[in-house]
Short mmCIF file of C-alpha atoms (C1' of nucleotides) in Angstrom, two decimals:
data_model
loop_
_atom_site.label_atom_id
_atom_site.label_comp_id
_atom_site.label_asym_id
_atom_site.label_seq_id
_atom_site.Cartn_x
_atom_site.Cartn_y
_atom_site.Cartn_z
CA MET E 827 6.97 34.82 -14.72
CA GLU E 828 6.66 37.41 -17.42
CA ALA E 829 9.30 39.20 -19.42
CA VAL E 830 8.90 39.54 -23.10
CA GLN E 831 12.05 41.48 -23.34
CA ASP E 832 14.24 39.92 -25.93
CA LEU E 833 11.16 38.78 -27.76
CA PRO E 834 9.21 41.09 -29.99
CA PRO E 835 6.05 42.39 -28.34
CA GLY E 836 3.94 42.56 -31.44
CA THR E 837 5.36 43.29 -34.81
CA ALA E 838 8.30 44.77 -32.98
CA PRO E 839 12.04 44.12 -32.96
CA GLY E 840 14.02 41.08 -31.89
CA LEU E 841 13.05 38.61 -34.55
CA ARG E 842 15.91 38.60 -36.95
CA THR E 843 14.98 36.36 -39.80
CA LYS E 844 11.83 35.98 -41.81
CA SER E 845 11.38 32.40 -40.69
CA GLN E 846 11.26 33.59 -37.11
CA LEU E 847 8.48 35.98 -37.85
CA GLN E 848 6.63 33.17 -39.53
CA ARG E 849 7.19 30.89 -36.58
CA ARG E 850 5.81 33.52 -34.28
CA ARG E 851 2.83 33.96 -36.52
CA ARG E 852 2.21 30.23 -36.70
CA ILE E 853 2.36 29.99 -32.93
CA LEU E 854 -0.11 32.80 -32.36
CA GLN E 855 -2.40 31.37 -34.97
CA ALA E 856 -2.29 27.89 -33.47
CA ALA E 857 -2.90 29.30 -30.01
CA ALA E 858 -5.89 31.33 -31.08
CA ALA E 859 -7.33 28.43 -33.04
CA LEU E 860 -7.03 26.05 -30.13
CA ALA E 861 -8.46 28.53 -27.66
CA SER E 862 -11.40 29.14 -29.98
CA ARG E 863 -12.40 25.59 -29.32
CA GLY E 864 -11.95 24.24 -25.86
CA GLY E 865 -10.84 27.51 -24.30
CA VAL E 866 -7.83 27.77 -22.05
CA GLU E 867 -7.70 24.11 -21.30
CA ALA E 868 -7.56 23.17 -24.95
CA MET E 869 -4.77 25.61 -25.47
CA GLN E 870 -2.06 23.46 -23.99
CA MET E 871 1.50 24.44 -24.53
CA ARG E 872 2.41 21.03 -25.95
CA THR E 873 -0.51 21.16 -28.31
CA VAL E 874 0.21 24.68 -29.42
CA ALA E 875 3.81 23.74 -30.07
CA GLU E 876 2.85 20.65 -31.99
CA ARG E 877 0.23 22.42 -34.04
CA ALA E 878 2.58 25.29 -34.80
CA GLY E 879 5.23 22.81 -35.84
CA VAL E 880 7.83 23.88 -33.31
CA ALA E 881 9.43 22.18 -30.37
CA LEU E 882 8.13 22.86 -26.91
CA GLY E 883 11.36 24.54 -25.97
CA THR E 884 11.08 26.86 -28.93
CA LEU E 885 7.59 27.84 -27.99
CA TYR E 886 8.92 28.79 -24.58
CA ARG E 887 11.68 30.76 -26.18
CA TYR E 888 9.14 32.86 -28.01
CA PHE E 889 6.67 33.06 -25.15
CA PRO E 890 8.22 32.47 -21.75
CA SER E 891 4.91 31.47 -20.25
CA LYS E 892 1.42 30.59 -21.29
CA MET E 893 0.37 33.97 -20.03
CA ASP E 894 2.73 35.77 -22.35
CA LEU E 895 1.24 33.82 -25.18
CA VAL E 896 -2.26 34.78 -24.18
CA VAL E 897 -1.31 38.41 -23.80
CA ALA E 898 0.10 38.38 -27.29
CA VAL E 899 -3.08 36.89 -28.67
CA VAL E 900 -5.11 39.57 -26.89
CA GLY E 901 -2.85 42.20 -28.36
CA GLU E 902 -3.71 40.99 -31.81
CA GLU E 903 -7.41 41.11 -31.02
CA LEU E 904 -7.01 44.68 -29.83
CA ASP E 905 -5.22 45.56 -33.03
CA MET E 906 -8.18 44.26 -34.92
CA LEU E 907 -10.62 46.24 -32.84
CA GLU E 908 -8.66 49.43 -33.36
CA SER E 909 -8.45 48.99 -37.07
CA SER E 910 -12.14 48.15 -37.18
CA ILE E 911 -12.83 51.39 -35.42
CA ALA E 912 -10.58 53.29 -37.76
CA ARG E 913 -12.45 51.82 -40.70
CA ARG E 914 -15.90 52.53 -39.34
CA PRO E 915 -15.81 55.07 -36.52
CA PRO E 916 -18.66 55.13 -34.04
CA ALA E 917 -21.36 57.48 -35.22
CA ALA E 918 -23.27 58.35 -32.06
CA ALA E 919 -23.71 62.00 -31.27
CA THR E 920 -22.52 62.02 -27.69
CA PRO E 921 -19.15 60.95 -26.28
CA ASP E 922 -20.74 58.38 -24.03
CA GLY E 923 -22.79 57.09 -26.93
CA ARG E 924 -19.67 56.57 -28.98
CA ALA E 925 -17.94 54.87 -26.08
CA VAL E 926 -20.85 52.49 -25.63
CA ASP E 927 -20.78 51.85 -29.34
CA VAL E 928 -17.12 50.84 -29.23
CA LEU E 929 -17.50 48.67 -26.16
CA MET E 930 -20.48 46.84 -27.53
CA ARG E 931 -18.70 46.29 -30.80
CA ALA E 932 -15.85 44.74 -28.88
CA THR E 933 -18.34 42.71 -26.90
CA ARG E 934 -19.89 41.28 -30.02
CA GLY E 935 -16.47 40.43 -31.35
CA LEU E 936 -15.60 38.54 -28.21
CA MET E 937 -18.96 36.80 -28.06
CA ARG E 938 -18.26 35.23 -31.41
CA GLU E 939 -15.54 33.17 -29.76
CA PRO E 940 -16.70 32.76 -26.20
CA GLU E 941 -14.08 30.21 -25.27
CA LEU E 942 -11.34 32.40 -26.62
CA ALA E 943 -12.81 35.43 -24.92
CA ASP E 944 -12.97 33.61 -21.64
CA ALA E 945 -9.39 32.50 -21.85
CA LEU E 946 -8.16 35.90 -22.89
CA ILE E 947 -10.01 38.04 -20.39
CA ARG E 948 -9.11 35.90 -17.46
CA ALA E 949 -5.53 35.56 -18.45
CA LEU E 950 -5.32 39.29 -18.86
CA ILE E 951 -6.58 39.94 -15.41
CA LEU E 952 -4.22 37.40 -14.00
CA ALA E 953 -1.24 38.66 -15.85
CA ASP E 954 1.59 40.05 -13.85
CA VAL E 955 2.52 41.52 -17.14
CA GLU E 956 2.51 45.26 -17.47
CA LEU E 957 -0.26 44.71 -19.85
CA PRO E 958 -1.08 47.62 -22.04
CA PHE E 959 -4.65 46.45 -21.94
CA GLY E 960 -6.42 48.68 -19.49
CA ASP E 961 -4.42 51.62 -20.73
CA ARG E 962 -4.99 50.78 -24.32
CA MET E 963 -8.70 50.40 -23.83
CA ALA E 964 -8.91 53.60 -21.82
CA GLY E 965 -7.00 55.47 -24.50
CA LEU E 966 -9.30 54.09 -27.12
CA LEU E 967 -12.34 55.22 -25.18
CA LEU E 968 -10.88 58.67 -24.69
CA ARG E 969 -10.23 58.94 -28.36
CA VAL E 970 -13.71 57.97 -29.45
CA ALA E 971 -15.08 60.24 -26.77
CA GLY E 972 -13.32 62.99 -28.62
CA LEU E 973 -9.97 63.48 -26.91
CA SER E 974 -6.62 62.66 -28.43
CA ASP E 975 -4.91 60.97 -25.53
CA GLY E 976 -2.63 63.81 -24.61
CA ARG E 977 -5.33 66.42 -24.30
CA ALA E 978 -7.27 64.62 -21.57
CA THR E 979 -7.28 65.82 -17.99
CA GLU E 980 -6.45 63.41 -15.23
CA GLU E 981 -10.09 63.23 -14.29
CA GLN E 982 -11.07 62.29 -17.81
CA GLY E 983 -8.40 59.63 -17.87
CA VAL E 984 -9.71 58.17 -14.66
CA LEU E 985 -13.26 58.17 -15.93
CA ALA E 986 -12.35 56.45 -19.18
CA ALA E 987 -10.35 53.84 -17.29
CA SER E 988 -13.29 53.35 -14.95
CA LEU E 989 -15.63 52.68 -17.81
CA GLY E 990 -13.14 50.17 -19.12
CA ALA E 991 -13.07 48.47 -15.74
CA VAL E 992 -16.85 48.25 -15.66
CA TRP E 993 -16.86 46.76 -19.11
CA VAL E 994 -14.32 44.11 -18.22
CA GLN E 995 -16.33 43.21 -15.16
CA GLU E 996 -19.52 42.87 -17.15
CA LEU E 997 -17.72 40.74 -19.68
CA LEU E 998 -16.62 38.44 -16.91
CA GLU E 999 -20.15 38.17 -15.65
CA MET E 1000 -21.28 37.33 -19.14
CA LEU E 1001 -18.70 34.59 -19.39
CA ARG E 1002 -20.06 33.24 -16.13
CA GLY E 1003 -23.45 33.15 -17.75
CA ARG E 1004 -24.90 35.86 -15.60
CA ARG E 1005 -25.39 38.50 -18.26
CA THR E 1006 -26.91 38.57 -21.69
CA TYR E 1007 -25.75 40.87 -24.40
CA GLU E 1008 -28.70 43.11 -23.67
CA ASP E 1009 -27.89 43.22 -19.98
CA ILE E 1010 -24.43 44.39 -20.75
CA GLN E 1011 -25.60 47.02 -23.15
CA ARG E 1012 -28.05 48.45 -20.67
CA ARG E 1013 -25.57 48.42 -17.84
CA ILE E 1014 -22.75 49.90 -19.84
CA GLU E 1015 -25.08 52.63 -21.03
CA ILE E 1016 -25.99 53.50 -17.47
CA ALA E 1017 -22.39 53.61 -16.34
CA ALA E 1018 -21.21 55.49 -19.41
CA SER E 1019 -23.88 58.14 -19.12
CA ARG E 1020 -22.63 58.94 -15.65
CA LEU E 1021 -18.94 58.57 -16.23
CA LEU E 1022 -18.66 60.35 -19.53
CA ALA E 1023 -21.21 63.10 -19.06
CA GLU E 1024 -19.93 66.61 -19.66
CA PHE E 1025 -17.06 65.53 -21.77
CA PRO E 1026 -15.97 68.07 -24.38
CA ALA E 1027 -18.34 68.14 -27.28
CA SER E 1028 -20.75 66.45 -24.96
CA ARG E 1029 -24.46 66.24 -25.29
CA ALA E 1030 -26.69 69.13 -24.36
CA GLU E 1031 -27.25 68.27 -20.75
CA MET H 926 -14.51 22.72 -10.79
CA GLU H 927 -16.50 24.28 -7.99
CA ALA H 928 -19.36 22.89 -5.96
CA VAL H 929 -19.35 23.34 -2.25
CA GLN H 930 -22.65 21.59 -1.93
CA ASP H 931 -22.35 19.01 0.75
CA LEU H 932 -19.81 21.18 2.46
CA PRO H 933 -20.79 24.15 4.55
CA PRO H 934 -20.37 27.44 2.75
CA GLY H 935 -19.37 29.51 5.72
CA THR H 936 -20.65 28.79 9.14
CA ALA H 937 -23.43 26.92 7.46
CA PRO H 938 -24.74 23.38 7.63
CA GLY H 939 -23.11 20.12 6.66
CA LEU H 940 -20.41 19.86 9.26
CA ARG H 941 -21.76 17.50 11.82
CA THR H 942 -19.28 17.24 14.62
CA LYS H 943 -17.31 19.84 16.46
CA SER H 944 -14.04 18.35 15.29
CA GLN H 945 -15.12 18.94 11.71
CA LEU H 946 -15.74 22.57 12.36
CA GLN H 947 -12.35 22.82 13.93
CA ARG H 948 -10.75 21.06 11.01
CA ARG H 949 -12.35 23.51 8.68
CA ARG H 950 -11.17 26.38 10.80
CA ARG H 951 -7.66 25.03 10.94
CA ILE H 952 -7.60 24.65 7.18
CA LEU H 953 -8.79 28.18 6.52
CA GLN H 954 -6.34 29.53 9.02
CA ALA H 955 -3.43 27.62 7.53
CA ALA H 956 -4.42 28.74 4.06
CA ALA H 957 -4.62 32.39 5.01
CA ALA H 958 -1.36 32.23 6.90
CA LEU H 959 0.46 30.67 3.98
CA ALA H 960 -1.01 33.09 1.48
CA SER H 961 0.02 35.97 3.71
CA ARG H 962 3.57 35.04 2.98
CA GLY H 963 4.40 33.83 -0.47
CA GLY H 964 1.00 34.54 -2.00
CA VAL H 965 -0.83 32.01 -4.10
CA GLU H 966 2.22 30.00 -4.91
CA ALA H 967 3.07 29.51 -1.25
CA MET H 968 -0.45 28.36 -0.62
CA GLN H 969 0.00 24.90 -2.02
CA MET H 970 -2.62 22.33 -1.30
CA ARG H 971 -0.10 19.87 0.09
CA THR H 972 1.35 22.52 2.35
CA VAL H 973 -2.03 23.72 3.55
CA ALA H 974 -3.02 20.16 4.35
CA GLU H 975 0.19 19.50 6.20
CA ARG H 976 0.04 22.72 8.16
CA ALA H 977 -3.60 22.17 9.04
CA GLY H 978 -2.77 18.66 10.16
CA VAL H 979 -5.11 16.89 7.76
CA ALA H 980 -4.53 14.54 4.87
CA LEU H 981 -4.53 15.91 1.35
CA GLY H 982 -7.63 13.92 0.57
CA THR H 983 -9.43 15.44 3.52
CA LEU H 984 -8.52 18.92 2.43
CA TYR H 985 -10.07 18.14 -0.91
CA ARG H 986 -13.15 16.81 0.79
CA TYR H 987 -13.62 20.12 2.55
CA PHE H 988 -12.63 22.27 -0.40
CA PRO H 989 -13.00 20.51 -3.73
CA SER H 990 -10.50 22.81 -5.39
CA LYS H 991 -7.94 25.40 -4.50
CA MET H 992 -10.34 27.98 -5.80
CA ASP H 993 -13.02 26.94 -3.38
CA LEU H 994 -10.52 27.33 -0.61
CA VAL H 995 -9.58 30.79 -1.76
CA VAL H 996 -13.19 31.81 -2.08
CA ALA H 997 -13.81 30.68 1.46
CA VAL H 998 -10.88 32.71 2.72
CA VAL H 999 -12.17 35.75 0.88
CA GLY H 1000 -15.57 35.18 2.39
CA GLU H 1001 -14.08 35.41 5.83
CA GLU H 1002 -12.31 38.63 4.95
CA LEU H 1003 -15.57 40.06 3.73
CA ASP H 1004 -17.25 39.03 6.95
CA MET H 1005 -14.63 40.96 8.81
CA LEU H 1006 -15.12 44.02 6.66
CA GLU H 1007 -18.85 43.93 7.18
CA SER H 1008 -18.60 43.60 10.90
CA SER H 1009 -16.02 46.36 10.97
CA ILE H 1010 -18.48 48.55 9.15
CA ALA H 1011 -21.25 47.59 11.51
CA ARG H 1012 -19.04 48.53 14.43
CA ARG H 1013 -17.93 51.83 13.02
CA PRO H 1014 -20.16 52.98 10.18
CA PRO H 1015 -18.77 55.43 7.67
CA ALA H 1016 -19.46 58.93 8.78
CA ALA H 1017 -19.23 60.99 5.62
CA ALA H 1018 -22.16 63.21 4.77
CA THR H 1019 -22.78 62.11 1.20
CA PRO H 1020 -23.53 58.64 -0.15
CA ASP H 1021 -20.50 58.69 -2.38
CA GLY H 1022 -18.37 59.87 0.51
CA ARG H 1023 -19.51 56.95 2.60
CA ALA H 1024 -18.88 54.54 -0.26
CA VAL H 1025 -15.36 55.86 -0.70
CA ASP H 1026 -14.86 55.53 3.02
CA VAL H 1027 -15.83 51.86 2.94
CA LEU H 1028 -13.75 51.06 -0.11
CA MET H 1029 -10.67 52.72 1.27
CA ARG H 1030 -11.12 50.97 4.55
CA ALA H 1031 -11.21 47.69 2.68
CA THR H 1032 -8.18 48.79 0.70
CA ARG H 1033 -6.19 49.47 3.82
CA GLY H 1034 -7.16 46.09 5.19
CA LEU H 1035 -5.98 44.36 2.06
CA MET H 1036 -2.78 46.35 1.90
CA ARG H 1037 -1.80 44.99 5.25
CA GLU H 1038 -1.36 41.57 3.64
CA PRO H 1039 -0.43 42.33 0.07
CA GLU H 1040 0.43 38.78 -0.85
CA LEU H 1041 -2.82 37.52 0.54
CA ALA H 1042 -4.71 40.29 -1.19
CA ASP H 1043 -3.05 39.49 -4.47
CA ALA H 1044 -3.87 35.85 -4.22
CA LEU H 1045 -7.43 36.44 -3.19
CA ILE H 1046 -8.36 39.10 -5.66
CA ARG H 1047 -6.96 37.26 -8.61
CA ALA H 1048 -8.44 33.99 -7.63
CA LEU H 1049 -11.79 35.64 -7.16
CA ILE H 1050 -11.76 37.14 -10.57
CA LEU H 1051 -10.76 33.88 -12.08
CA ALA H 1052 -13.28 31.85 -10.22
CA ASP H 1053 -15.89 30.03 -12.18
CA VAL H 1054 -17.62 30.04 -8.88
CA GLU H 1055 -20.85 31.92 -8.60
CA LEU H 1056 -19.00 34.04 -6.21
CA PRO H 1057 -21.07 36.29 -4.04
CA PHE H 1058 -18.25 38.75 -4.16
CA GLY H 1059 -19.25 41.39 -6.65
CA ASP H 1060 -22.80 41.13 -5.46
CA ARG H 1061 -21.84 41.28 -1.85
CA MET H 1062 -19.64 44.28 -2.36
CA ALA H 1063 -22.27 46.04 -4.43
CA GLY H 1064 -24.88 45.36 -1.76
CA LEU H 1065 -22.55 46.70 0.86
CA LEU H 1066 -22.00 49.87 -1.13
CA LEU H 1067 -25.70 50.32 -1.63
CA ARG H 1068 -26.28 49.96 2.04
CA VAL H 1069 -23.71 52.50 3.12
CA ALA H 1070 -24.97 54.78 0.40
CA GLY H 1071 -28.24 54.64 2.20
CA LEU H 1072 -30.34 51.97 0.53
CA SER H 1073 -31.31 48.71 2.12
CA ASP H 1074 -30.70 46.34 -0.76
CA GLY H 1075 -34.27 45.78 -1.71
CA ARG H 1076 -35.17 49.41 -2.08
CA ALA H 1077 -32.64 50.14 -4.82
CA THR H 1078 -33.65 50.71 -8.40
CA GLU H 1079 -31.96 48.74 -11.12
CA GLU H 1080 -29.96 51.78 -12.07
CA GLN H 1081 -28.69 52.21 -8.57
CA GLY H 1082 -27.71 48.58 -8.43
CA VAL H 1083 -25.78 48.93 -11.65
CA LEU H 1084 -24.00 52.02 -10.40
CA ALA H 1085 -23.01 50.42 -7.14
CA ALA H 1086 -21.73 47.35 -8.96
CA SER H 1087 -19.83 49.62 -11.32
CA LEU H 1088 -18.09 51.34 -8.47
CA GLY H 1089 -17.18 47.95 -7.11
CA ALA H 1090 -15.72 46.99 -10.48
CA VAL H 1091 -13.64 50.14 -10.59
CA TRP H 1092 -12.35 49.47 -7.12
CA VAL H 1093 -11.34 45.93 -7.95
CA GLN H 1094 -9.54 47.15 -11.02
CA GLU H 1095 -7.66 49.78 -9.05
CA LEU H 1096 -6.75 47.19 -6.48
CA LEU H 1097 -5.29 45.03 -9.20
CA GLU H 1098 -3.26 47.93 -10.49
CA MET H 1099 -2.01 48.54 -7.00
CA LEU H 1100 -0.95 44.94 -6.68
CA ARG H 1101 0.94 45.37 -9.92
CA GLY H 1102 2.71 48.27 -8.32
CA ARG H 1103 1.13 50.85 -10.54
CA ARG H 1104 -0.93 52.67 -7.92
CA THR H 1105 -0.26 54.07 -4.51
CA TYR H 1106 -2.84 54.26 -1.81
CA GLU H 1107 -3.31 57.93 -2.59
CA ASP H 1108 -3.77 57.22 -6.29
CA ILE H 1109 -6.52 54.83 -5.50
CA GLN H 1110 -8.23 57.20 -3.15
CA ARG H 1111 -8.21 60.00 -5.67
CA ARG H 1112 -9.40 57.80 -8.48
CA ILE H 1113 -12.12 56.14 -6.47
CA GLU H 1114 -13.33 59.53 -5.34
CA ILE H 1115 -13.59 60.72 -8.90
CA ALA H 1116 -15.49 57.64 -10.02
CA ALA H 1117 -17.73 57.60 -6.96
CA SER H 1118 -18.68 61.23 -7.29
CA ARG H 1119 -19.96 60.51 -10.77
CA LEU H 1120 -21.51 57.14 -10.17
CA LEU H 1121 -23.22 57.83 -6.88
CA ALA H 1122 -24.32 61.39 -7.41
CA GLU H 1123 -28.01 62.06 -6.88
CA PHE H 1124 -28.53 59.05 -4.70
CA PRO H 1125 -31.27 59.41 -2.12
CA ALA H 1126 -30.17 61.59 0.71
CA SER H 1127 -27.50 62.79 -1.63
CA ARG H 1128 -25.50 65.92 -1.38
CA ALA H 1129 -26.89 69.24 -2.40
CA GLU H 1130 -25.95 69.17 -6.04
"C1'" DA S 173 35.04 26.74 -46.59
"C1'" DC S 174 35.81 27.29 -41.19
"C1'" DA S 175 34.85 28.35 -36.70
"C1'" DC S 176 31.43 29.99 -33.64
"C1'" DT S 177 27.60 31.78 -31.66
"C1'" DT S 178 22.69 31.34 -31.61
"C1'" DA S 179 18.28 28.90 -32.65
"C1'" DC S 180 15.83 24.62 -32.77
"C1'" DT S 181 14.56 19.77 -31.71
"C1'" DA S 182 13.31 15.65 -29.14
"C1'" DG S 183 12.61 14.15 -25.05
"C1'" DA S 184 13.35 13.49 -20.11
"C1'" DA S 185 12.61 15.63 -15.69
"C1'" DT S 186 10.31 18.60 -12.15
"C1'" DC S 187 6.56 20.91 -9.86
"C1'" DC S 188 2.00 21.34 -8.29
"C1'" DG S 189 -3.12 20.65 -8.60
"C1'" DT S 190 -6.07 16.98 -8.51
"C1'" DT S 191 -7.63 12.10 -8.32
"C1'" DC S 192 -7.45 7.44 -6.75
"C1'" DT S 193 -6.58 3.44 -3.53
"C1'" DA S 194 -6.61 0.72 0.37
"C1'" DA S 195 -6.58 0.54 5.11
"C1'" DC S 196 -7.99 2.76 9.56
"C1'" DT S 197 -11.32 5.58 12.62
"C1'" DT S 198 -15.28 7.61 14.29
"C1'" DC S 199 -20.13 7.89 14.87
"C1'" DG S 200 -25.03 6.76 15.11
"C1'" DG S 201 -28.14 3.29 15.79
"C1'" DT S 202 -29.25 -1.01 17.87
"C1'" DA J 180 -20.63 -3.83 22.99
"C1'" DC J 181 -21.25 -4.50 17.79
"C1'" DC J 182 -22.25 -3.21 12.77
"C1'" DG J 183 -22.29 -0.54 8.75
"C1'" DA J 184 -21.91 4.11 6.77
"C1'" DA J 185 -19.29 8.00 6.40
"C1'" DG J 186 -14.89 10.45 7.44
"C1'" DT J 187 -9.70 10.20 7.63
"C1'" DT J 188 -5.11 8.99 6.41
"C1'" DA J 189 -0.74 8.02 3.96
"C1'" DG J 190 0.76 7.68 -0.16
"C1'" DA J 191 0.79 6.53 -5.10
"C1'" DA J 192 -0.69 8.15 -9.61
"C1'" DC J 193 -2.06 11.35 -13.32
"C1'" DG J 194 -2.05 15.66 -16.17
"C1'" DG J 195 -0.33 19.87 -17.77
"C1'" DA J 196 2.89 23.93 -17.28
"C1'" DT J 197 7.56 24.77 -17.02
"C1'" DT J 198 12.51 23.57 -16.97
"C1'" DC J 199 16.56 21.10 -18.31
"C1'" DT J 200 19.78 18.42 -21.32
"C1'" DA J 201 22.27 16.86 -25.18
"C1'" DG J 202 22.55 17.06 -29.69
"C1'" DT J 203 21.41 19.03 -34.42
"C1'" DA J 204 20.66 22.99 -37.78
"C1'" DA J 205 21.20 27.77 -39.27
"C1'" DG J 206 23.29 32.35 -39.64
"C1'" DT J 207 27.50 35.42 -39.22
"C1'" DG J 208 32.10 36.98 -39.57
"C1'" DT J 209 36.60 35.82 -41.58
#
DNA sequence: ACACTTACTAGAATCCGTTCTAACTTCGGT
DNA sequence: ACCGAAGTTAGAACGGATTCTAGTAAGTGT
């Protein structure tokens, strides 16, 4: 039901030859493209396989389940977010301001491909997978709030993770059509101001 | 994909005869029982129908999709939580203390049937359904924090919903085996103390 | 080049949610 | 007591994820 053991989680090990890396890339690309249209339902394993030019069995060798495939796609999206943040770091003065900045940037990114976003978020939540998602997002928030992962106290870790949880929830509500972008921004700001107040290098409260 | 229109959402209208109410009850009971064991996968529509003593088609008449069935089961659980709270209201002195009390009580309840909890929580999050879950839980938190729904400001509503989101997330992590009961308690306390500080009748901060 | 393990392919097969069909009951109104 | 509408039933049928099979390529060591 999960396991991405012998298969490379990311740009990692396991794929011996160049053609295997390319296959993997083609698969991920096909999956993302399909999900960008009809969402999860359009991203059928047969279709992904066909579009990637591999046999169904091969697809399952690379990604033991649809979920694993989705998780991999999400991973790539997260990579992109992180590099975007590295390129143009959030400029706000306060830690919570920077966190909001990052989350809303991610929100905009996801809104560009709502079907994809829907598929990804839901799959992520469903995943049995030890998904490095919550952790990754929390780490990211800690970092932009001004703490290099290691230096954070437990409480700060919890607070960053909490803000991440709130964001995910709001995203889900948006996908259900119950939030606008502005709603999310306002709500995330409220939550962030409480959760991230008094962080190091915080605002003058 | 959803729609429980002509069918009674709860103890509501739509079911004419007594035997229909009983059928509905038998279905929900069978579903919960099955989910208590093998989780979602054990709760197969065919099996539920068989165990409830109705035809598959009838099951689908009462609950147009598996999701609707799950949502109904969750609704019943929530009913039980609310009546439990009515019977024995949280006693803590501060709003956030009472909120933590309620959430941990719900957590214990869910932990008693981990497979069921897993199935329900995930299904809920997935649901396209306009599920009254987040809202219901947020309203509940507001109430125990000391505000009868209507009287809350938007900010307070957001904060209560945020705490609910954090709780759900922690629950998911627990179901993944990454949190103990004590972890959750500690983390919820941290988040609640931030999110619900300065509520009316709040502690002396 | 040869043998051999490993990867890949095409396609059938299985499992489960959901839908459809045709016949049988139950119920409300008369 | 009888009729038509709505509710039930057993079971077949469909669709998509996942698994399985037999055979074909590709990569590795000698």
